[in-house]
Coordinates of C-alpha atoms in Angstrom, one line a residue:
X1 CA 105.8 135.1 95.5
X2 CA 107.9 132.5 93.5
X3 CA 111.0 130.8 95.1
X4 CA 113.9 128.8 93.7
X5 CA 115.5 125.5 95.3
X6 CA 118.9 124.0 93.5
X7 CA 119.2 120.2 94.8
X8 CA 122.7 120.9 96.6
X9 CA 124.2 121.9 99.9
X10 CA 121.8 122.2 102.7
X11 CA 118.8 121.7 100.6
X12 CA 119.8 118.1 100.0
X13 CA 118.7 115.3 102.6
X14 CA 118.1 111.6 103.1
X15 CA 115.7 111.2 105.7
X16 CA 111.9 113.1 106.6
X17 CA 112.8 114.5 110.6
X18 CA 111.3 117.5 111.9
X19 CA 114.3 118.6 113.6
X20 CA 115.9 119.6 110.2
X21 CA 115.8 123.2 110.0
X22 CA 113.9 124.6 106.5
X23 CA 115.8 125.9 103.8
X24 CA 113.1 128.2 103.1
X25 CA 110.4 129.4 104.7
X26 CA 106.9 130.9 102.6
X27 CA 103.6 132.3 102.7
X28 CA 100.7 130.3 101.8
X29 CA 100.0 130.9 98.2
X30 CA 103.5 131.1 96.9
X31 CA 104.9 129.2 94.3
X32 CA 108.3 127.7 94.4
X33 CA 110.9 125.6 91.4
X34 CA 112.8 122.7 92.8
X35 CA 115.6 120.9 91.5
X36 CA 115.7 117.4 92.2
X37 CA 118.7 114.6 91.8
X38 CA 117.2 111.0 91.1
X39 CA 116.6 108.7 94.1
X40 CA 120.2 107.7 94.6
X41 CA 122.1 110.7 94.9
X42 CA 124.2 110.8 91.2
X43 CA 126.1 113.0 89.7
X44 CA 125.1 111.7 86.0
X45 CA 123.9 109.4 84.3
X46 CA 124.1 105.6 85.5
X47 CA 124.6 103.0 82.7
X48 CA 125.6 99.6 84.6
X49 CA 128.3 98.3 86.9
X50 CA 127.6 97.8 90.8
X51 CA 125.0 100.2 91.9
X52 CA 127.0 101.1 95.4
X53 CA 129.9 102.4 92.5
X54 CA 127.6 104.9 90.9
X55 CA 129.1 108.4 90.8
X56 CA 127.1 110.3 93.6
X57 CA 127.5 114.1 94.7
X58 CA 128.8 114.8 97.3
X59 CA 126.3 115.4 100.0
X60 CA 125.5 111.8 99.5
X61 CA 126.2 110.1 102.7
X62 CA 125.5 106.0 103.2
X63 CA 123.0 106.3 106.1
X64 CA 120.7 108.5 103.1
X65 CA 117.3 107.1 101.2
X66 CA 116.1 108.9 98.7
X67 CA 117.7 112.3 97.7
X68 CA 115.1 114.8 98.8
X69 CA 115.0 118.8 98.7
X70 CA 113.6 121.0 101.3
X71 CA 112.3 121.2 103.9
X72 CA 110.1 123.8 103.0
X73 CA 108.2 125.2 105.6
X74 CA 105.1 127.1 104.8
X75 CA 103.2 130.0 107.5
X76 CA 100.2 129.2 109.5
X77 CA 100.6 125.3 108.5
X78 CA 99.5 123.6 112.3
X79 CA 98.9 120.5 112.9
X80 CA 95.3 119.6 112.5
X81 CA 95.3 121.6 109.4
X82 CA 96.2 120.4 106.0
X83 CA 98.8 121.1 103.5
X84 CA 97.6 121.6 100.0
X85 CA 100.4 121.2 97.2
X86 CA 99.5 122.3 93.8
X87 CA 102.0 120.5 91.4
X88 CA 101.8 123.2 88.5
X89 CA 104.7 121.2 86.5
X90 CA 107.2 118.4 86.5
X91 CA 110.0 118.1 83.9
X92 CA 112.3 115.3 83.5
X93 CA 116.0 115.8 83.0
X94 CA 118.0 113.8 79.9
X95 CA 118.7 110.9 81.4
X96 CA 117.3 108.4 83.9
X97 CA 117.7 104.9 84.9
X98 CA 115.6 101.8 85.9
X99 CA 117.2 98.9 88.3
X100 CA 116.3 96.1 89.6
X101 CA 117.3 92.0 91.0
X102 CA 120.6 91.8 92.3
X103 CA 119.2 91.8 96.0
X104 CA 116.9 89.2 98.0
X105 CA 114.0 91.8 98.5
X106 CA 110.6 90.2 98.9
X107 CA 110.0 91.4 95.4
X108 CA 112.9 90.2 93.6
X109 CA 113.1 86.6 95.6
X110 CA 109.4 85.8 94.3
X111 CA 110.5 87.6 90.8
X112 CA 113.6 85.0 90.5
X113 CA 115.7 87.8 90.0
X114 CA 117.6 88.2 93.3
X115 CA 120.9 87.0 92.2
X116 CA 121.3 89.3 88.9
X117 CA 121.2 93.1 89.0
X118 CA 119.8 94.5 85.6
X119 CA 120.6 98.4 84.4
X120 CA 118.2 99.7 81.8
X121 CA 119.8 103.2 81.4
X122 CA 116.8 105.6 79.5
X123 CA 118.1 108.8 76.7
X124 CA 114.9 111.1 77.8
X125 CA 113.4 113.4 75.3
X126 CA 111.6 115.8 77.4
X127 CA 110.0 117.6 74.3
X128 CA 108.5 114.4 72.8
X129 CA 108.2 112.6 76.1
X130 CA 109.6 109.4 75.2
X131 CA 112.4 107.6 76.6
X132 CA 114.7 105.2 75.0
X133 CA 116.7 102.3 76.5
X134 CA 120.3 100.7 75.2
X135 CA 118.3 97.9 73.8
X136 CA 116.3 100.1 71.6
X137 CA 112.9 100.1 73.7
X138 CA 111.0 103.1 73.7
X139 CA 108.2 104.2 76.3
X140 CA 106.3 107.4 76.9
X141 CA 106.8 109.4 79.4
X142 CA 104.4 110.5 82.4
X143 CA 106.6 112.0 84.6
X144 CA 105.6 112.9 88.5
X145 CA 107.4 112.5 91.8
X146 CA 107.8 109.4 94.1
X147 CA 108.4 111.3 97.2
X148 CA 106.4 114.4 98.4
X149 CA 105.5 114.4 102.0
X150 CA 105.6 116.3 105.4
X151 CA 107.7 115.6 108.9
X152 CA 106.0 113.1 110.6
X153 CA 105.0 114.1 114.5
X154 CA 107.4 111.7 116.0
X155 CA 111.2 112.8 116.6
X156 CA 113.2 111.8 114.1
X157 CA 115.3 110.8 112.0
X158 CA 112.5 108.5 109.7
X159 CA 113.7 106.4 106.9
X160 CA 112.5 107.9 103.7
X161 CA 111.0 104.3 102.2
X162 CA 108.0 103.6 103.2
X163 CA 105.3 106.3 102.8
X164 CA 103.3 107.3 105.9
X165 CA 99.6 109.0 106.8
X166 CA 101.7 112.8 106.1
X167 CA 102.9 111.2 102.4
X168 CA 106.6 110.7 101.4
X169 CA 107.6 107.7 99.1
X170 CA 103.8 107.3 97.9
X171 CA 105.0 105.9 94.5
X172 CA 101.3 107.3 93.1
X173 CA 101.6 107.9 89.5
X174 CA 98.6 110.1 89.0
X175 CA 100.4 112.4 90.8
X176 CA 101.4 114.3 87.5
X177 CA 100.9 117.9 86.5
X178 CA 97.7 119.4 87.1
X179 CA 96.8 117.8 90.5
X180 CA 96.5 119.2 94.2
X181 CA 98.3 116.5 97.2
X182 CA 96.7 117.2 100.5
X183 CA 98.4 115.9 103.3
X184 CA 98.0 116.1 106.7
X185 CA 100.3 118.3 108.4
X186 CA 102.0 117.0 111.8
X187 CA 104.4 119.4 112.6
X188 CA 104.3 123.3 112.6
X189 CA 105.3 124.6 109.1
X190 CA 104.8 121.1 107.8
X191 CA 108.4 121.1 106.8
X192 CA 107.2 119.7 103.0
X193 CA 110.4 117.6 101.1
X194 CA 110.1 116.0 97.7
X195 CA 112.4 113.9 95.5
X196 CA 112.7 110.5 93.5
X197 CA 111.2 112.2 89.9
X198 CA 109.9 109.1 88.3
X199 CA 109.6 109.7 84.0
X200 CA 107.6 106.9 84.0
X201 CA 106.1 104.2 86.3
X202 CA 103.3 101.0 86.0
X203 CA 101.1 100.9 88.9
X204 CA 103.1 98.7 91.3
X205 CA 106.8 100.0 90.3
X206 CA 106.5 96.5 90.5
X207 CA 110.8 96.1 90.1
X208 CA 111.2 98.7 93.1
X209 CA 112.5 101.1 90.7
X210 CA 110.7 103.7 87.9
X211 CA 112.6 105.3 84.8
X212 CA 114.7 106.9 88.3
X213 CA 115.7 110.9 86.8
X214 CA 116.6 114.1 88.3
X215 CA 113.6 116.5 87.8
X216 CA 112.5 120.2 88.0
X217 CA 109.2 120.8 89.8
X218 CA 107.3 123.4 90.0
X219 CA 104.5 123.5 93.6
X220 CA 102.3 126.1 94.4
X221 CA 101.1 125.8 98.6
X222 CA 98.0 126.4 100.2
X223 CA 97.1 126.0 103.9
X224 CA 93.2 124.4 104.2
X225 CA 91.0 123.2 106.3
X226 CA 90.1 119.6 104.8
X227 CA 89.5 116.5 107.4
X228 CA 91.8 114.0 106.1
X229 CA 94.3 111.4 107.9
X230 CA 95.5 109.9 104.8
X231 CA 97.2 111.7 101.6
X232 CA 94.3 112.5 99.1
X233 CA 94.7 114.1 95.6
X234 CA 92.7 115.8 93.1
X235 CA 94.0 114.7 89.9
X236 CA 93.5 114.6 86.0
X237 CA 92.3 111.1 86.5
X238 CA 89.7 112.1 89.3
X239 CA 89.9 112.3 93.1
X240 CA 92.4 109.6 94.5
X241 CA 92.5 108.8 98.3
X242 CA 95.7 106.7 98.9
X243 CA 96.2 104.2 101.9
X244 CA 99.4 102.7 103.4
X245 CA 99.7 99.4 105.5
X246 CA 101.7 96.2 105.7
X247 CA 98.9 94.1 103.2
X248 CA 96.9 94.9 100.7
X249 CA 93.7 94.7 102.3
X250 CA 94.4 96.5 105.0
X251 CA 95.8 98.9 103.1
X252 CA 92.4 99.1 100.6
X253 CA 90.9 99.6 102.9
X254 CA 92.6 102.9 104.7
X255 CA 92.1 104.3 100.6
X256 CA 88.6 103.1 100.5
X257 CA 87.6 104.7 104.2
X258 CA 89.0 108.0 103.2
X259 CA 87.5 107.7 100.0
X260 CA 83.9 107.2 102.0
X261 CA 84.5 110.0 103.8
X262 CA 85.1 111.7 100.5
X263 CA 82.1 111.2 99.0
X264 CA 79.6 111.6 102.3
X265 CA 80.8 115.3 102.2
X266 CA 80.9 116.0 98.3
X267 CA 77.6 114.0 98.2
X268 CA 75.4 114.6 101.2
X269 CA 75.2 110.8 101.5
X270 CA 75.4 109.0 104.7
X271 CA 78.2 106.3 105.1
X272 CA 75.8 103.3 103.5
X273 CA 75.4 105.5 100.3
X274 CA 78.7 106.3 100.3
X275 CA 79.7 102.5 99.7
X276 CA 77.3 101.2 97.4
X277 CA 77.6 104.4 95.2
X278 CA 81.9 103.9 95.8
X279 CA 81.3 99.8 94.6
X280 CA 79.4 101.2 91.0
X281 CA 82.2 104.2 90.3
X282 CA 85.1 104.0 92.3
X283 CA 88.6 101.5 91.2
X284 CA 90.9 100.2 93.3
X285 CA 94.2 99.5 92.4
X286 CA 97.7 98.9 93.7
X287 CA 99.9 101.8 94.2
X288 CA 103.6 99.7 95.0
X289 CA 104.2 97.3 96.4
X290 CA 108.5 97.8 97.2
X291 CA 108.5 99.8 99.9
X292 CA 108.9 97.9 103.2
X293 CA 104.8 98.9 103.5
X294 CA 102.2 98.4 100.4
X295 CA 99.9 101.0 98.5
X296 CA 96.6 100.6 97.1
X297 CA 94.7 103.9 96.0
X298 CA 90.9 103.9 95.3
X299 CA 90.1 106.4 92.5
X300 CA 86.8 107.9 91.4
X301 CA 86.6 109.5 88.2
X302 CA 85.6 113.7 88.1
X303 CA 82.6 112.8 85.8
X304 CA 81.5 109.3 87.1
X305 CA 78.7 110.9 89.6
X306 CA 76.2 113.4 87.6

């Protein structure tokens, strides 16, 4: 069955808690189209000025993080099970908007840019898949979403910035059309979320900010019985096992763990062959590094093992 969710009223939240009730609730298999607002809750476009002065909609509050809609709570999701999303499209709206400095973040105090906030506001053309900025730069477009994730086991309410081991502001921009996200679910129903459309985004989203745009998605959901404790992915690019921590290395190394584990069961290898295979075909590389917690993800290409 296919579903529709608009990005207003009740479907519209800031935070991932498992005490918010779903907006909708569906089988396994079903298919649903979701409206998304950009990260910041606007009501149109955002060209410049103070950022806290942007026009928002109304069921923006100023305890929010990113505008997320859902939850969407899918039958027979358990915990110790895993939640299979299918992300069958993702379309940009007309506008978006990338913004950075202005704030002493980590980031922008070793980017010199903490004292200026800079506005590039993008025109979008969603049929070329380009976007254009006021100063006349033009980039393409790969659009996917920032946030998709599952209530985390623990009572809420849970700031919507850092990305945990049930997903949320993962920042991963393989995530585009055509892959599967498997999460692991923590909460009965799984009580899925998803916002912050990104049209494009370098791995790093090294400003804290993508081309930030208001999106329609389109997620098919499956219920499955895959051992993961860390958001995986089967995407265009190849499998992607994604790891969150507060360094890098630790962080590589949660991604390069669940990639092991990966491999030993698509494989039949033990865990030694498993690594030296990983170290000729899999790459590393840093997913963000802006979100209170850092990202790497370890990718290995669908053809790279014959």
């Amino acid at each position: 069955m296919d579903w529709s969710i608009e990005a207003r009223g009740s479907a519209l939240h800031g935070v991932f808690d498992r005490a918010i009730s779903p907006v909708l609730t569906i089988e396994a298999g079903d298919t649903v189209r979701a409206e998304t607002l950009d990260a910041w809750w606007s009501a149109g476009p955002y060209t410049g000025g103070a950022p806290d002065e942007r026009a928002r909609v109304p069921e923006h509050t100023a305890d929010a993080g990113h505008a997320l809609t859902g939850p969407i709570a899918i039958r027979g999701a358990v915990p110790g099970r895993t939640l299979a999303v299918r992300i069958d499209s993702v379309t940009p709206g007309t506008y978006g908007a990338t913004v950075t400095g202005g704030r002493p973040t980590v980031f922008n105090v070793r980017s010199g840019i903490e004292s200026v906030c800079t506005v590039h506001a993008w025109e979008l053309d969603v049929d070329a898949l380009t976007g254009r900025n006021q100063f006349g730069h033009t980039v393409a477009l790969r659009p996917f979403m920032g946030v998709m994730g599952v209530a985390p086991a623990a009572p809420g309410p849970h700031s919507t910035i850092p990305p945990r081991r049930t997903g949320g502001n993962l920042d991963c921009k393989e995530l585009v059309a055509g892959s599967t996200l498997y999460l692991p679910i923590a909460v009965d129903g799984a009580l899925f979320s998803v916002g912050d459309g990104h049209a494009a985004q370098g791995d790093g989203e090294v400003a804290g900010t993508a081309i930030e745009c208001p999106m329609t998605v389109e997620l098919t959901f499956d219920v499955v019985d895959l051992p993961i404790d860390t958001p995986v992915a089967d995407t265009p690019a190849g499998w992607v096992t994604m790891g969150v921590a507060d360094t890098l290395d630790d962080a590589c190394y949660r991604a390069l763990n669940a990639m092991y584990d990966l491999m030993q069961r698509r494989f039949e290898l033990d865990r030694a062959d498993a690594v030296a295979l990983a170290s000729v075909v899999v790459d590393t590389r840093v997913t963000q590094i802006v979100n209170q917690v850092v990202g790497v993800h370890a990718v290995l290409p669908h053809d790279a093992v014959r």
